[in-house]
Amino acid sequence: MKKTAYDIAFQNALIEEHNKIFSDNGTLKTEYAEILNKCPVCSSTKNTIYCIKDSFNHKKCDECGLIFVDPRLNATATISFYNSAVNEVYNEEKFHNENKTGPDDLANLNNFKILRKYLKDDIKGKKLLEIGCGKGTFLKTASDAGFDVYGIEVNNVLTQKLKQITP
């Protein structure tokens, strides 16, 4: 299969970002790491490696069953990643189109339909928080339907777009 310009740009940016945050032996560099050593929900220190994905250890808490990443990117590294070149290339394909016909847009619109189906009473003024709102398709739909919406998005470009479409 022939790689597209997008595939090549994404792969190159991903390699650059990976080299920045991981050491040669594949572990997260100390300056980018937050080490938990306990479950973020129940604080148990009893856990087992569930899997390793993209060089991140995913642990399963032996007490409550939560699967969590440990060590994980610290707050500064997380914000840096969501505003990095690799994330911008990713966002070009996923979020920078203005129409509502991309796969994520359609999934978000379907998710809103599911939410609406289970809320039998009036939604006017009910609060809704979306974490990682992207370009805001779900948030805008919820706002238009009467929800008092709030969103958290750490990508600076997407945050500016969100400010234009929702209060």
PDB file of C-alpha atoms in Angstrom:
ATOM      1  CA  MET A   1       0.000   0.000   0.000  1.00  0.00           C
ATOM      2  CA  LYS A   2       1.338   3.409  -0.971  1.00  0.00           C
ATOM      3  CA  LYS A   3       1.669   5.910   1.860  1.00  0.00           C
ATOM      4  CA  THR A   4      -0.051   9.264   1.489  1.00  0.00           C
ATOM      5  CA  ALA A   5       1.559  12.608   2.273  1.00  0.00           C
ATOM      6  CA  TYR A   6      -0.523  12.629   5.469  1.00  0.00           C
ATOM      7  CA  ASP A   7       0.778   9.167   6.474  1.00  0.00           C
ATOM      8  CA  ILE A   8       4.387  10.246   5.940  1.00  0.00           C
ATOM      9  CA  ALA A   9       3.988  13.568   7.786  1.00  0.00           C
ATOM     10  CA  PHE A  10       2.224  11.862  10.699  1.00  0.00           C
ATOM     11  CA  GLN A  11       4.820   9.075  10.942  1.00  0.00           C
ATOM     12  CA  ASN A  12       7.748  11.547  10.877  1.00  0.00           C
ATOM     13  CA  ALA A  13       6.163  13.796  13.512  1.00  0.00           C
ATOM     14  CA  LEU A  14       5.317  10.778  15.680  1.00  0.00           C
ATOM     15  CA  ILE A  15       8.910   9.493  15.544  1.00  0.00           C
ATOM     16  CA  GLU A  16      10.208  12.961  16.483  1.00  0.00           C
ATOM     17  CA  GLU A  17       7.814  13.220  19.447  1.00  0.00           C
ATOM     18  CA  HIS A  18       8.595   9.652  20.555  1.00  0.00           C
ATOM     19  CA  ASN A  19      12.339  10.359  20.467  1.00  0.00           C
ATOM     20  CA  LYS A  20      11.769  13.477  22.559  1.00  0.00           C
ATOM     21  CA  ILE A  21       9.931  11.773  25.425  1.00  0.00           C
ATOM     22  CA  PHE A  22      11.361   8.239  25.461  1.00  0.00           C
ATOM     23  CA  SER A  23      14.939   7.169  26.174  1.00  0.00           C
ATOM     24  CA  ASP A  24      16.855   4.790  23.904  1.00  0.00           C
ATOM     25  CA  ASN A  25      15.722   1.814  26.003  1.00  0.00           C
ATOM     26  CA  GLY A  26      12.044   2.711  25.477  1.00  0.00           C
ATOM     27  CA  THR A  27      11.271   4.097  28.929  1.00  0.00           C
ATOM     28  CA  LEU A  28       9.682   7.468  29.553  1.00  0.00           C
ATOM     29  CA  LYS A  29      12.337  10.106  30.278  1.00  0.00           C
ATOM     30  CA  THR A  30      12.267  11.264  33.907  1.00  0.00           C
ATOM     31  CA  GLU A  31      11.569  14.921  33.072  1.00  0.00           C
ATOM     32  CA  TYR A  32       8.373  13.918  31.250  1.00  0.00           C
ATOM     33  CA  ALA A  33       7.164  11.259  33.709  1.00  0.00           C
ATOM     34  CA  GLU A  34       4.686  11.235  36.551  1.00  0.00           C
ATOM     35  CA  ILE A  35       5.075   8.038  38.558  1.00  0.00           C
ATOM     36  CA  LEU A  36       1.944   6.991  40.409  1.00  0.00           C
ATOM     37  CA  ASN A  37       2.875   3.698  42.104  1.00  0.00           C
ATOM     38  CA  LYS A  38      -0.786   3.450  43.154  1.00  0.00           C
ATOM     39  CA  CYS A  39      -4.244   3.284  41.645  1.00  0.00           C
ATOM     40  CA  PRO A  40      -5.604   6.783  40.917  1.00  0.00           C
ATOM     41  CA  VAL A  41      -9.094   5.674  42.066  1.00  0.00           C
ATOM     42  CA  CYS A  42      -8.679   3.534  45.209  1.00  0.00           C
ATOM     43  CA  SER A  43      -4.987   4.272  46.041  1.00  0.00           C
ATOM     44  CA  SER A  44      -4.106   0.582  46.204  1.00  0.00           C
ATOM     45  CA  THR A  45      -0.466  -0.220  45.493  1.00  0.00           C
ATOM     46  CA  LYS A  46      -1.399  -3.743  44.375  1.00  0.00           C
ATOM     47  CA  ASN A  47      -1.411  -3.928  40.587  1.00  0.00           C
ATOM     48  CA  THR A  48      -0.167  -5.989  37.682  1.00  0.00           C
ATOM     49  CA  ILE A  49       0.978  -5.074  34.192  1.00  0.00           C
ATOM     50  CA  TYR A  50      -2.075  -5.420  31.968  1.00  0.00           C
ATOM     51  CA  CYS A  51      -0.286  -4.585  28.710  1.00  0.00           C
ATOM     52  CA  ILE A  52       2.346  -2.325  27.196  1.00  0.00           C
ATOM     53  CA  LYS A  53       1.027  -0.165  24.384  1.00  0.00           C
ATOM     54  CA  ASP A  54       2.985   2.499  22.519  1.00  0.00           C
ATOM     55  CA  SER A  55       5.778   2.145  25.131  1.00  0.00           C
ATOM     56  CA  PHE A  56       3.378   2.956  28.006  1.00  0.00           C
ATOM     57  CA  ASN A  57       2.784   0.488  30.849  1.00  0.00           C
ATOM     58  CA  HIS A  58      -0.921  -0.126  31.387  1.00  0.00           C
ATOM     59  CA  LYS A  59      -1.486  -1.532  34.867  1.00  0.00           C
ATOM     60  CA  LYS A  60      -4.588  -3.175  36.299  1.00  0.00           C
ATOM     61  CA  CYS A  61      -5.430  -2.453  39.918  1.00  0.00           C
ATOM     62  CA  ASP A  62      -5.811  -5.744  41.803  1.00  0.00           C
ATOM     63  CA  GLU A  63      -8.341  -4.121  44.156  1.00  0.00           C
ATOM     64  CA  CYS A  64     -10.819  -2.160  41.979  1.00  0.00           C
ATOM     65  CA  GLY A  65      -9.911  -3.385  38.473  1.00  0.00           C
ATOM     66  CA  LEU A  66      -9.110   0.054  36.987  1.00  0.00           C
ATOM     67  CA  ILE A  67      -6.637  -0.022  34.119  1.00  0.00           C
ATOM     68  CA  PHE A  68      -4.305   2.980  34.233  1.00  0.00           C
ATOM     69  CA  VAL A  69      -1.029   4.186  32.741  1.00  0.00           C
ATOM     70  CA  ASP A  70       1.968   4.289  35.097  1.00  0.00           C
ATOM     71  CA  PRO A  71       4.280   6.043  34.647  1.00  0.00           C
ATOM     72  CA  ARG A  72       2.369   8.535  32.566  1.00  0.00           C
ATOM     73  CA  LEU A  73       3.135  11.891  30.993  1.00  0.00           C
ATOM     74  CA  ASN A  74       3.241  14.689  33.570  1.00  0.00           C
ATOM     75  CA  ALA A  75       0.967  17.721  33.129  1.00  0.00           C
ATOM     76  CA  THR A  76       3.556  19.815  31.295  1.00  0.00           C
ATOM     77  CA  ALA A  77       4.415  16.977  28.907  1.00  0.00           C
ATOM     78  CA  THR A  78       0.726  16.240  28.293  1.00  0.00           C
ATOM     79  CA  ILE A  79      -0.028  19.838  27.312  1.00  0.00           C
ATOM     80  CA  SER A  80       3.123  19.899  25.191  1.00  0.00           C
ATOM     81  CA  PHE A  81       2.065  16.694  23.406  1.00  0.00           C
ATOM     82  CA  TYR A  82      -1.443  17.995  22.651  1.00  0.00           C
ATOM     83  CA  ASN A  83       0.161  21.070  21.084  1.00  0.00           C
ATOM     84  CA  SER A  84       2.994  19.238  19.280  1.00  0.00           C
ATOM     85  CA  ALA A  85       3.661  18.803  15.577  1.00  0.00           C
ATOM     86  CA  VAL A  86       2.372  15.210  15.649  1.00  0.00           C
ATOM     87  CA  ASN A  87      -0.900  16.316  17.208  1.00  0.00           C
ATOM     88  CA  GLU A  88      -1.291  19.109  14.668  1.00  0.00           C
ATOM     89  CA  VAL A  89      -0.834  16.669  11.780  1.00  0.00           C
ATOM     90  CA  TYR A  90      -3.389  14.358  13.435  1.00  0.00           C
ATOM     91  CA  ASN A  91      -5.804  17.265  13.954  1.00  0.00           C
ATOM     92  CA  GLU A  92      -5.546  18.358  10.308  1.00  0.00           C
ATOM     93  CA  GLU A  93      -7.174  15.104   9.274  1.00  0.00           C
ATOM     94  CA  LYS A  94      -9.563  14.769  12.203  1.00  0.00           C
ATOM     95  CA  PHE A  95     -10.649  18.199  13.420  1.00  0.00           C
ATOM     96  CA  HIS A  96      -9.766  21.026  11.049  1.00  0.00           C
ATOM     97  CA  ASN A  97     -12.466  20.256   8.503  1.00  0.00           C
ATOM     98  CA  GLU A  98     -15.497  22.488   9.024  1.00  0.00           C
ATOM     99  CA  ASN A  99     -18.225  20.074   7.953  1.00  0.00           C
ATOM    100  CA  LYS A 100     -19.870  17.506  10.231  1.00  0.00           C
ATOM    101  CA  THR A 101     -19.345  14.429   8.072  1.00  0.00           C
ATOM    102  CA  GLY A 102     -16.062  12.981   9.346  1.00  0.00           C
ATOM    103  CA  PRO A 103     -16.101   9.688  11.286  1.00  0.00           C
ATOM    104  CA  ASP A 104     -15.620  11.452  14.641  1.00  0.00           C
ATOM    105  CA  ASP A 105     -18.359  13.977  13.862  1.00  0.00           C
ATOM    106  CA  LEU A 106     -20.812  11.223  12.997  1.00  0.00           C
ATOM    107  CA  ALA A 107     -19.861   9.277  16.145  1.00  0.00           C
ATOM    108  CA  ASN A 108     -20.316  12.416  18.273  1.00  0.00           C
ATOM    109  CA  LEU A 109     -23.724  13.140  16.753  1.00  0.00           C
ATOM    110  CA  ASN A 110     -24.743   9.524  17.359  1.00  0.00           C
ATOM    111  CA  ASN A 111     -23.496   9.727  20.963  1.00  0.00           C
ATOM    112  CA  PHE A 112     -25.661  12.803  21.497  1.00  0.00           C
ATOM    113  CA  LYS A 113     -28.689  10.913  20.160  1.00  0.00           C
ATOM    114  CA  ILE A 114     -27.976   8.114  22.652  1.00  0.00           C
ATOM    115  CA  LEU A 115     -27.627  10.619  25.513  1.00  0.00           C
ATOM    116  CA  ARG A 116     -30.864  12.324  24.517  1.00  0.00           C
ATOM    117  CA  LYS A 117     -32.677   8.979  24.368  1.00  0.00           C
ATOM    118  CA  TYR A 118     -31.898   8.273  28.031  1.00  0.00           C
ATOM    119  CA  LEU A 119     -32.703  11.754  29.326  1.00  0.00           C
ATOM    120  CA  LYS A 120     -36.471  11.712  29.516  1.00  0.00           C
ATOM    121  CA  ASP A 121     -36.970  15.047  31.265  1.00  0.00           C
ATOM    122  CA  ASP A 122     -36.299  18.581  30.063  1.00  0.00           C
ATOM    123  CA  ILE A 123     -32.611  19.230  29.399  1.00  0.00           C
ATOM    124  CA  LYS A 124     -32.863  23.013  29.346  1.00  0.00           C
ATOM    125  CA  GLY A 125     -30.175  24.358  31.680  1.00  0.00           C
ATOM    126  CA  LYS A 126     -28.747  20.959  32.671  1.00  0.00           C
ATOM    127  CA  LYS A 127     -24.976  21.058  32.894  1.00  0.00           C
ATOM    128  CA  LEU A 128     -22.841  18.948  30.574  1.00  0.00           C
ATOM    129  CA  LEU A 129     -19.047  18.608  30.633  1.00  0.00           C
ATOM    130  CA  GLU A 130     -17.117  17.186  27.703  1.00  0.00           C
ATOM    131  CA  ILE A 131     -13.477  16.335  28.276  1.00  0.00           C
ATOM    132  CA  GLY A 132     -11.418  16.487  25.078  1.00  0.00           C
ATOM    133  CA  CYS A 133     -13.985  18.278  22.929  1.00  0.00           C
ATOM    134  CA  GLY A 134     -11.873  18.455  19.775  1.00  0.00           C
ATOM    135  CA  LYS A 135     -13.569  20.831  17.369  1.00  0.00           C
ATOM    136  CA  GLY A 136     -16.774  20.836  19.418  1.00  0.00           C
ATOM    137  CA  THR A 137     -19.319  18.887  17.371  1.00  0.00           C
ATOM    138  CA  PHE A 138     -20.815  17.166  20.442  1.00  0.00           C
ATOM    139  CA  LEU A 139     -20.558  20.290  22.604  1.00  0.00           C
ATOM    140  CA  LYS A 140     -22.231  22.524  20.004  1.00  0.00           C
ATOM    141  CA  THR A 141     -25.035  20.020  19.435  1.00  0.00           C
ATOM    142  CA  ALA A 142     -25.648  19.797  23.191  1.00  0.00           C
ATOM    143  CA  SER A 143     -25.598  23.590  23.535  1.00  0.00           C
ATOM    144  CA  ASP A 144     -28.076  24.015  20.679  1.00  0.00           C
ATOM    145  CA  ALA A 145     -30.365  21.469  22.366  1.00  0.00           C
ATOM    146  CA  GLY A 146     -30.429  23.489  25.596  1.00  0.00           C
ATOM    147  CA  PHE A 147     -27.632  22.094  27.744  1.00  0.00           C
ATOM    148  CA  ASP A 148     -25.463  24.491  29.742  1.00  0.00           C
ATOM    149  CA  VAL A 149     -22.190  23.211  28.247  1.00  0.00           C
ATOM    150  CA  TYR A 150     -18.625  23.183  29.493  1.00  0.00           C
ATOM    151  CA  GLY A 151     -15.609  21.708  27.788  1.00  0.00           C
ATOM    152  CA  ILE A 152     -11.999  20.914  28.489  1.00  0.00           C
ATOM    153  CA  GLU A 153      -9.559  20.940  25.573  1.00  0.00           C
ATOM    154  CA  VAL A 154      -5.796  21.415  25.942  1.00  0.00           C
ATOM    155  CA  ASN A 155      -4.937  21.945  22.273  1.00  0.00           C
ATOM    156  CA  ASN A 156      -4.561  25.719  21.762  1.00  0.00           C
ATOM    157  CA  VAL A 157      -5.806  25.764  18.147  1.00  0.00           C
ATOM    158  CA  LEU A 158      -8.898  23.714  18.968  1.00  0.00           C
ATOM    159  CA  THR A 159      -9.587  25.810  22.087  1.00  0.00           C
ATOM    160  CA  GLN A 160      -9.713  28.969  19.940  1.00  0.00           C
ATOM    161  CA  LYS A 161     -12.137  27.262  17.515  1.00  0.00           C
ATOM    162  CA  LEU A 162     -14.325  26.137  20.398  1.00  0.00           C
ATOM    163  CA  LYS A 163     -14.574  29.686  21.694  1.00  0.00           C
ATOM    164  CA  GLN A 164     -16.016  30.717  18.324  1.00  0.00           C
ATOM    165  CA  ILE A 165     -18.801  28.116  18.265  1.00  0.00           C
ATOM    166  CA  THR A 166     -19.898  27.784  21.906  1.00  0.00           C
ATOM    167  CA  PRO A 167     -20.206  30.103  24.856  1.00  0.00           C
TER     168      PRO A 167
END
